[in-house]
Short mmCIF file of C-alpha atoms and ligand atoms in Angstrom, two decimals:
data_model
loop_
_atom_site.label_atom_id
_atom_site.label_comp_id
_atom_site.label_asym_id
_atom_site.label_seq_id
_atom_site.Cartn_x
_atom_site.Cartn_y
_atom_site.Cartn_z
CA UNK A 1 0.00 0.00 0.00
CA UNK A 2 1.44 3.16 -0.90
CA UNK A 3 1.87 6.02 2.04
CA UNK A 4 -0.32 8.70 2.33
CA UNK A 5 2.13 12.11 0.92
CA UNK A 6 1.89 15.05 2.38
CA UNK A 7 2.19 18.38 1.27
CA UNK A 8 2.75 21.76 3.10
CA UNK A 9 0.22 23.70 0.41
CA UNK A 10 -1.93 21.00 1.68
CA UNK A 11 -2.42 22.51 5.60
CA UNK A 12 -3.22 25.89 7.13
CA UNK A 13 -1.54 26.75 10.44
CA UNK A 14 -4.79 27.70 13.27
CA UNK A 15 -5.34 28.35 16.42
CA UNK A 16 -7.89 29.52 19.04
CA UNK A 17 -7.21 33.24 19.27
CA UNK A 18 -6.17 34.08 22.59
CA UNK A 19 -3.44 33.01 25.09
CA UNK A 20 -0.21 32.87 22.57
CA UNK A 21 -2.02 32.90 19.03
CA UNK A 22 -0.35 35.81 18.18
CA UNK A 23 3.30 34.26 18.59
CA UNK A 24 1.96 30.81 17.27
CA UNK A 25 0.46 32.53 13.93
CA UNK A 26 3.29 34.70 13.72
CA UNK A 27 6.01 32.03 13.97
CA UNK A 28 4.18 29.61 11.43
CA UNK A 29 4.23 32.76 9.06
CA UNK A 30 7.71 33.13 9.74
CA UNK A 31 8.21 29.82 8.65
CA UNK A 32 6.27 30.60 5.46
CA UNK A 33 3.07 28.48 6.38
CA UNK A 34 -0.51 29.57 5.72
CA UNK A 35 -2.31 30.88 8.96
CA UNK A 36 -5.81 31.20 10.74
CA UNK A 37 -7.17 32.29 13.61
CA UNK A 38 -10.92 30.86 15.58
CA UNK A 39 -11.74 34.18 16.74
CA UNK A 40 -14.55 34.98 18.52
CA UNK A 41 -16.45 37.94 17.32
CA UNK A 42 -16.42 40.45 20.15
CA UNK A 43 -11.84 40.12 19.75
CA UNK A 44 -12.41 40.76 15.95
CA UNK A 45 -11.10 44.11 16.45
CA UNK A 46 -8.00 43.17 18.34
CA UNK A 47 -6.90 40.70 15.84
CA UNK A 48 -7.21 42.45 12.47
CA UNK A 49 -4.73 44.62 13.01
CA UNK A 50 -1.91 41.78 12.55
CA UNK A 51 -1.47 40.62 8.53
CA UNK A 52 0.48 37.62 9.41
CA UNK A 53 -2.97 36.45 9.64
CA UNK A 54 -4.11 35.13 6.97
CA UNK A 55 -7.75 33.96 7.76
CA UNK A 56 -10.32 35.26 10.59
CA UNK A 57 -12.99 32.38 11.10
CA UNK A 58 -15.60 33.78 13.37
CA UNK A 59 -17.30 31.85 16.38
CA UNK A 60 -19.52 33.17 18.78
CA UNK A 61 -17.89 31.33 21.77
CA UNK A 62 -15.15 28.68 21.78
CA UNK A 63 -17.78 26.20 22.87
CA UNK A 64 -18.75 26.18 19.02
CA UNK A 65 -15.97 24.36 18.54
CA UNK A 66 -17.51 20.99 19.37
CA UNK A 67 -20.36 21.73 16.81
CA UNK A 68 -19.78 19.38 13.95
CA UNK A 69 -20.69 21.37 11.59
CA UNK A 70 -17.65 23.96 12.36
CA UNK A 71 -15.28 21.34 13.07
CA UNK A 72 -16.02 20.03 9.22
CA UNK A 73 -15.87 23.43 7.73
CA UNK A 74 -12.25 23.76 9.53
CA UNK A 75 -11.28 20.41 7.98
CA UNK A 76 -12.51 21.28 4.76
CA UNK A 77 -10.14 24.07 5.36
CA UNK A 78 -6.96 21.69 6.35
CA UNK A 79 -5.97 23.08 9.47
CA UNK A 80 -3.95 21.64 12.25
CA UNK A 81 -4.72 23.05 15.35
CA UNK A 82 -2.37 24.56 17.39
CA UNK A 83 -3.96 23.70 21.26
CA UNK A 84 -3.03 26.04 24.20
CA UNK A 85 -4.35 27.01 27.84
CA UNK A 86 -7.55 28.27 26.11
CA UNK A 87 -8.76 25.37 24.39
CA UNK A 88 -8.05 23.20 27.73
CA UNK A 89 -9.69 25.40 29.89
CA UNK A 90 -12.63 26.12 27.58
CA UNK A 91 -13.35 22.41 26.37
CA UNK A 92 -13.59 19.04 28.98
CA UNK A 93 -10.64 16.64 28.28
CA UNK A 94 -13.34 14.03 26.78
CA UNK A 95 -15.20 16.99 24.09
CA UNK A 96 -11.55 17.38 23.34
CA UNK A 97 -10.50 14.09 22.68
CA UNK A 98 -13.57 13.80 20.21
CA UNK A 99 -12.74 16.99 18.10
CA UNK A 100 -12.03 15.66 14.46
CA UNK A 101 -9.70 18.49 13.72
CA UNK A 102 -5.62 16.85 13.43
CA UNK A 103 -4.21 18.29 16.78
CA UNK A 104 -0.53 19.28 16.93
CA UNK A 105 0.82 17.30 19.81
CA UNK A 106 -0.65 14.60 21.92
CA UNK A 107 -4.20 15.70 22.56
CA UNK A 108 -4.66 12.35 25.29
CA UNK A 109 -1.79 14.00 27.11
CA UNK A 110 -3.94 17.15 28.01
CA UNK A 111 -6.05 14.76 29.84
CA UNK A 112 -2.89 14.06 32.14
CA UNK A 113 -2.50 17.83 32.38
CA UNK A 114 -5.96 18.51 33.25
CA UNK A 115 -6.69 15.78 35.71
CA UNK A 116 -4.79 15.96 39.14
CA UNK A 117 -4.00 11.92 39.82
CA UNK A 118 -2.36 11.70 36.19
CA UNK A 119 -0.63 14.30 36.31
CA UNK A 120 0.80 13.45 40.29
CA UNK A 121 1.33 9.95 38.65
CA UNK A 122 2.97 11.15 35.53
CA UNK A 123 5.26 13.49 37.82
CA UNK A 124 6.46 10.86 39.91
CA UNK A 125 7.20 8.27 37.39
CA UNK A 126 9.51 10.72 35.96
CA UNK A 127 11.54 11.00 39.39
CA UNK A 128 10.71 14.70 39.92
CA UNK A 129 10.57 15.97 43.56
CA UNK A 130 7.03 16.64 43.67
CA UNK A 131 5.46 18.88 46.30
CA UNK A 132 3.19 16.51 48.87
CA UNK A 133 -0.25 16.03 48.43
CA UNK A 134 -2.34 16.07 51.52
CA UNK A 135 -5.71 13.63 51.10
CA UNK A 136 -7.35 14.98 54.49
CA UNK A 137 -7.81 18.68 55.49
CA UNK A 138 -7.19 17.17 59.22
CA UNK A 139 -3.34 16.21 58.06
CA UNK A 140 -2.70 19.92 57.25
CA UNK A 141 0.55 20.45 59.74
CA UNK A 142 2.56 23.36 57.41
CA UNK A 143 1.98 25.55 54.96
CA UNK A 144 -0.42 24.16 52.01
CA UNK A 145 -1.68 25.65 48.79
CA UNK A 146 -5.22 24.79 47.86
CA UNK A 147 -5.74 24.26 44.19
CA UNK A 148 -8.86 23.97 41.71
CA UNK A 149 -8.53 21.07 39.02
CA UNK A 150 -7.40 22.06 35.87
CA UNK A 151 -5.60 25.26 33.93
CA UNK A 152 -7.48 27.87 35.69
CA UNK A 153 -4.25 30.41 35.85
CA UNK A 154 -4.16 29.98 39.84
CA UNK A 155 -7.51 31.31 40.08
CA UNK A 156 -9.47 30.64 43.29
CA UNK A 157 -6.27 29.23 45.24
CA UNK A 158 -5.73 29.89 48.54
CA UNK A 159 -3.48 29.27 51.34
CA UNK A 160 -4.27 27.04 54.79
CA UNK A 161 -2.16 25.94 57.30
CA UNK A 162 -4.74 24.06 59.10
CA UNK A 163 -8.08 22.28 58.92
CA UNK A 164 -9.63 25.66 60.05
CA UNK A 165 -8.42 27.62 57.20
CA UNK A 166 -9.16 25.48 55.01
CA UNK A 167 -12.55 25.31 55.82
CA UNK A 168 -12.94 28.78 55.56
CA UNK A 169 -10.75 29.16 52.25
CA UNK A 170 -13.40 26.66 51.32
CA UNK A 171 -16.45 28.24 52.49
CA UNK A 172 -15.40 31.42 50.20
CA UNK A 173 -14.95 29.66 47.05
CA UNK A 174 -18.76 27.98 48.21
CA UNK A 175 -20.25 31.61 48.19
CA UNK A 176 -18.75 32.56 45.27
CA UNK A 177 -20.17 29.50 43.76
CA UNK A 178 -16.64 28.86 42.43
CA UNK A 179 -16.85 25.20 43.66
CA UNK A 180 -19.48 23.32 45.12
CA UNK A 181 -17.92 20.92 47.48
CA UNK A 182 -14.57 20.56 48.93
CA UNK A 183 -14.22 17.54 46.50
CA UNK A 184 -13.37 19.97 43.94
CA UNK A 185 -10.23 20.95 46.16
CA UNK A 186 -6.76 19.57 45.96
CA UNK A 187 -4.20 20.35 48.59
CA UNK A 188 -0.61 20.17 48.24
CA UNK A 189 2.49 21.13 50.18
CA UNK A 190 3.78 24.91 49.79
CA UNK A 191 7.19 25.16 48.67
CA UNK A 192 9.25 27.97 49.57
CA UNK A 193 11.72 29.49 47.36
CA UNK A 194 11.49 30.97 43.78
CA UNK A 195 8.53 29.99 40.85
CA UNK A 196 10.54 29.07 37.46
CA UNK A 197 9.02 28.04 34.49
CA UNK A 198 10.97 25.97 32.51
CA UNK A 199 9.79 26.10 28.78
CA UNK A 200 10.76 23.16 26.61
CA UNK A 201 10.31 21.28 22.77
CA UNK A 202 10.42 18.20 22.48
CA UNK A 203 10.99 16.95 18.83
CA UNK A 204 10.12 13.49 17.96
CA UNK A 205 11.88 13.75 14.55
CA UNK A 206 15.67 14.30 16.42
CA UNK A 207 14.01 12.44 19.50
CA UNK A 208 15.74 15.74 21.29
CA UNK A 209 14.27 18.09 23.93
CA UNK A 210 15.25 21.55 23.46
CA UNK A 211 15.52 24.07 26.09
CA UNK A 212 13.91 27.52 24.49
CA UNK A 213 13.24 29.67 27.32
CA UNK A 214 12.73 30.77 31.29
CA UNK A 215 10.09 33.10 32.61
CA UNK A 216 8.73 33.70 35.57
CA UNK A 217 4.73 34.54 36.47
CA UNK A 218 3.76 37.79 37.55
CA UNK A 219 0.98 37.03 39.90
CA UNK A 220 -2.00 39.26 41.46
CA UNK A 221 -2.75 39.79 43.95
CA UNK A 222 0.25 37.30 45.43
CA UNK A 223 3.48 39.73 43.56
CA UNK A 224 1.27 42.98 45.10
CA UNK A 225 0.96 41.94 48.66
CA UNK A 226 4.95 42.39 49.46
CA UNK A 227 4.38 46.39 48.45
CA UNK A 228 2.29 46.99 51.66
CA UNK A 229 3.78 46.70 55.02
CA UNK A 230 2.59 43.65 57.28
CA UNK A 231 1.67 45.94 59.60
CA UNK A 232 -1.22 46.83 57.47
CA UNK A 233 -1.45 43.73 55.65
CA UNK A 234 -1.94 42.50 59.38
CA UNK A 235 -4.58 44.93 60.06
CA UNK A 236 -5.90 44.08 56.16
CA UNK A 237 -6.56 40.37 56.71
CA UNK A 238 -5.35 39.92 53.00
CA UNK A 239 -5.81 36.58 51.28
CA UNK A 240 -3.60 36.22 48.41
CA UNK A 241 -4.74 34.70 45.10
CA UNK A 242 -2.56 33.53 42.41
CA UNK A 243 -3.76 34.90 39.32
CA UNK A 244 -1.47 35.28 35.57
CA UNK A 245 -0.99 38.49 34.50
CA UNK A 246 2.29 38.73 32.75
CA UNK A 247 5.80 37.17 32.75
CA UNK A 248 9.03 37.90 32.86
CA UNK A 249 11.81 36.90 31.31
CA UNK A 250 14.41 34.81 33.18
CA UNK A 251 17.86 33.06 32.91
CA UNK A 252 19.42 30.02 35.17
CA UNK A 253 22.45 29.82 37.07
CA UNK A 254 24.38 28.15 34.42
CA UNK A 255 25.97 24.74 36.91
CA UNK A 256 21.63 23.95 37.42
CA UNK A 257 21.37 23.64 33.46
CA UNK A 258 22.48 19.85 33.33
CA UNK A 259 19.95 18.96 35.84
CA UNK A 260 16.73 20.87 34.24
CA UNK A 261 17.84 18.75 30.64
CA UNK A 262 17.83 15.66 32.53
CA UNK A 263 14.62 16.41 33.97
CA UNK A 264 12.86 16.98 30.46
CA UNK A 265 14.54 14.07 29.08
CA UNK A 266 12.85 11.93 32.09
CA UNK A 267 9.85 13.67 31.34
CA UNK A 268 9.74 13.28 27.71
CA UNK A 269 10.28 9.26 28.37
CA UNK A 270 7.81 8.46 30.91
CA UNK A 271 5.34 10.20 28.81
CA UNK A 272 5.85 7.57 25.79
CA UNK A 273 5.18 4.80 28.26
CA UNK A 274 2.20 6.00 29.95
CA UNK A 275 0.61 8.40 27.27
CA UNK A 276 1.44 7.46 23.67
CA UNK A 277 2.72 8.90 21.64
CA UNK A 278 4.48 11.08 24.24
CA UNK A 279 4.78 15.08 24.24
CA UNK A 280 5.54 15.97 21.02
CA UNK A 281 5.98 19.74 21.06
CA UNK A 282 5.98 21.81 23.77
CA UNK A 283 5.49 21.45 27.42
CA UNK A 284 6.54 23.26 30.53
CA UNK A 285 8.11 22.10 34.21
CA UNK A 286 6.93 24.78 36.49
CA UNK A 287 8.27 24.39 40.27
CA UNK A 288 9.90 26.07 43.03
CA UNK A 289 13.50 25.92 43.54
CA UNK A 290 14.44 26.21 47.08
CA UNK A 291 17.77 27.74 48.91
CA UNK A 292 19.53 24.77 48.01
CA UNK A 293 18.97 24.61 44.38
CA UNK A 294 16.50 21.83 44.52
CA UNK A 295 13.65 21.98 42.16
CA UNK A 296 10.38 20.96 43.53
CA UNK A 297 8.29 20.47 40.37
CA UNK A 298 4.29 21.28 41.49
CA UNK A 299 2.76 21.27 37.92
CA UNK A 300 3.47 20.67 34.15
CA UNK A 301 2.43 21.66 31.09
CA UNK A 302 1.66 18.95 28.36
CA UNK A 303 1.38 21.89 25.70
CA UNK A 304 2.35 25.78 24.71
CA UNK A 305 2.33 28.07 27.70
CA UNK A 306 1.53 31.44 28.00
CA UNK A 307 5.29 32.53 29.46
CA UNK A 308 6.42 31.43 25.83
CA UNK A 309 5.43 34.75 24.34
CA UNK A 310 8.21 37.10 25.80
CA UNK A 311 10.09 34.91 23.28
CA UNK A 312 8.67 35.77 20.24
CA UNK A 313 12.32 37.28 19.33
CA UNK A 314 14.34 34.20 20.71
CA UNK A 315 15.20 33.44 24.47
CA UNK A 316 18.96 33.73 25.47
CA UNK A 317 18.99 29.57 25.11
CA UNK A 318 16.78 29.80 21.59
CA UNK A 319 20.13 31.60 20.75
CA UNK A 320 22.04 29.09 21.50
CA UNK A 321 20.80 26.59 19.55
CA UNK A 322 19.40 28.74 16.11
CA UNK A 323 21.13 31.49 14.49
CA UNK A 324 17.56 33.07 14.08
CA UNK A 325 15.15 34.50 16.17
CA UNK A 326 13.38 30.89 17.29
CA UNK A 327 9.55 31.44 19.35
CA UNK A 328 8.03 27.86 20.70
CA UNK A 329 5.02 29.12 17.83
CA UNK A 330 7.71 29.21 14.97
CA UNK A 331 9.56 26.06 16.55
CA UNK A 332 6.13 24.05 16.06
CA UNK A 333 5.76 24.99 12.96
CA UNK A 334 9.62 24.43 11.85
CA UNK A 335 8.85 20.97 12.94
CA UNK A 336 5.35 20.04 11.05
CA UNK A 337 7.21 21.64 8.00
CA UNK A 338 10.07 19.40 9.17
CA UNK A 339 7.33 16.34 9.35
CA UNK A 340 6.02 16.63 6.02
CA UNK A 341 9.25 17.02 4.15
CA UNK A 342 10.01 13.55 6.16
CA UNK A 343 6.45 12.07 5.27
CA UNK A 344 6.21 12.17 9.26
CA UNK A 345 3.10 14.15 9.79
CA UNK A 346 1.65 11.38 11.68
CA UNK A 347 4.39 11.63 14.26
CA UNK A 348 3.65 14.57 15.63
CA UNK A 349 0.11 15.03 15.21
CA UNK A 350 -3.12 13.42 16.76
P1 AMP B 1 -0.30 26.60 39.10
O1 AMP B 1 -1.64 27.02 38.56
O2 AMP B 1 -0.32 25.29 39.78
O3 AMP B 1 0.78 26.76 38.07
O4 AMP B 1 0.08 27.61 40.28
C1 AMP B 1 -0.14 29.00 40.26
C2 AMP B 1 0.84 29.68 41.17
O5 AMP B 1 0.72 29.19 42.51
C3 AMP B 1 2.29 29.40 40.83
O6 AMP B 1 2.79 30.26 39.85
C4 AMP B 1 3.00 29.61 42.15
O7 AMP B 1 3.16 30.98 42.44
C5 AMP B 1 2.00 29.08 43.14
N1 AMP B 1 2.23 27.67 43.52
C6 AMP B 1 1.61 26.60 42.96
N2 AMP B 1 1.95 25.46 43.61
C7 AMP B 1 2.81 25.83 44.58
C8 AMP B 1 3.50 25.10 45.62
N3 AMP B 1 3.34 23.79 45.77
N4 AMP B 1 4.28 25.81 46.45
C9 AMP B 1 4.41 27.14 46.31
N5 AMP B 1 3.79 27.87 45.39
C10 AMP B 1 2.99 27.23 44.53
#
């Protein structure tokens, strides 16, 4: 039987338009690939203004997205989608699995990303140091971060150090009818030190993971709370939250780089024996690193992040490994153009 060919005339570079479109459609322009962009209507103004995009396809909401009659239309129109921290947090892992549209990247990993137990399981099979998870609010001892399931940007975490304030972290989200149990409520061990984010591509073609960039979160209200005094903050009974608003840009120590490629490699393995085909793509290691250098990994990535866009001119590592300005959006689409030249589209789509 002869093997399908493929042809890069034959696909048109899309994503969801929000979270790092702009860098994604950018890059895959860059690389001289046909672009689009799901936009919903009420951001049509915002993203006309850029010509690397070459088609607008308007939706009312990203929930149209599991009509079938859009997802054929968007065939019809050979896209690969590009998936990021919008189409996870807007779609459930199973409407995602069903979508029709070719996914760049392992779409059954976002399951692992999205559901707490995988991804703790996933984590520890790859010999991270993982923060510890706490199954009963009455074995709260220390200092514990409360988290929501799923990429919610830290929205709606909060801090305990007891069953007590748990219970009354809980009781808030209750009223604000952010949750409606305590089910819904994961607790882990705080870490103390300093939040990296560790942004990596794996390619399956040089089975290589590349290092491409470092940021770090800027966080409200958690990175505005140190510019009051405690006194007041005392007085203020603040409760931080932990909610993305920007990054910034960030390099290693140089002697902790040998370490964070060993970690992605371990990463990048496990993830072929649990979750096939693996991570092809991008993903992210996001932990703590304490006064001794240790990284404490608390969450990954199994796809683009957000961090990825002050890179849009190259990271201080993207330098080191391309002679050109090299985003993660331009690096996935240097690899599918890499794919189909190889007749390997299958490899790194799902
Ligand atoms: P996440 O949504 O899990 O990436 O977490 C959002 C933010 O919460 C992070 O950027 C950190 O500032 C903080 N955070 C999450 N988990 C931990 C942890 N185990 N220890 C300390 N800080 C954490």
């Amino acid at each position: 039987m002869l093997s399908k060919v493929f042809d890069i005339k034959d696909h048109v570079i899309a994503t969801l338009g929000s979270h790092c479109s702009l860098q994604v459609l950018k890059g895959a322009k860059d690389e001289g690939l046909a672009t689009l962009l799901i936009c919903e209507k009420k951001r049509a103004s915002l993203y006309k203004r850029f010509n690397f995009i070459d088609e607008l396809y308007f939706i009312d909401t990203f929930d149209d997205l599991l009509n079938n009659d859009i997802q054929n239309e968007l065939i019809d129109k050979k896209i690969l989608l590009i998936p990021h921290g919008t189409l996870i947090s807007n779609l459930k892992f199973d409407e995602l699995e069903k979508i029709n549209i070719p996914i760049f990247g392992n779409k059954w990993i976002l399951r692992w990303e999205a559901d707490r137990v995988l991804k703790q399981k996933l984590m520890s099979e790859s010999n991270f140091n993982i923060p510890s998870q706490i199954n009963r609010k009455n074995e709260i001892k220390n200092l514990c971060i409360v988290k929501l399931h799923g990429a919610a940007g830290g929205k709606g975490y909060f801090l305990a150090w007891n069953e007590q304030s748990f219970d009354d972290g809980c009781k808030k989200l209750i009223d604000q009818k952010v949750i409606k149990s305590e089910k819904e409520l994961y607790i882990q061990e705080y870490v103390l030190g300093v939040p990296i984010f560790l942004q990596f591509f794996y390619s399956p073609l040089k089975d290589e993971v590349e290092l491409l960039g470092i940021d770090r979160r800027y966080e409200s209200d958690i990175d505005g709370i140190g510019r009051i005094p405690s006194h007041i903050q005392i007085k203020l009974n603040l409760e931080p939250s932990y909610n993305v608003i920007g990054n910034f840009p960030l390099v290693l120590r140089e002697s902790l780089l040998q370490e964070v490629f060993s970690m992605a490699e371990n990463f990048a393995e496990k993830t072929k024996e649990l979750v096939a085909p693996g991570i092809p793509g991008p993903f992210c290691l996001e932990g703590v690193y304490d006064k001794n250098g240790k990284f404490v990994i608390f969450e990954f990535s199994a796809r683009i992040v957000a961090g990825t866009n002050l890179f849009i001119n190259g990271s201080p590592y993207s330098d080191l490994l391309y002679n050109e300005p090299m985003s993660m959006g331009r690096r996935i689409s240097r690899e599918i153009k890499e794919a189909i030249k190889l007749n390997r589209l299958d490899d790194v789509i799902t």
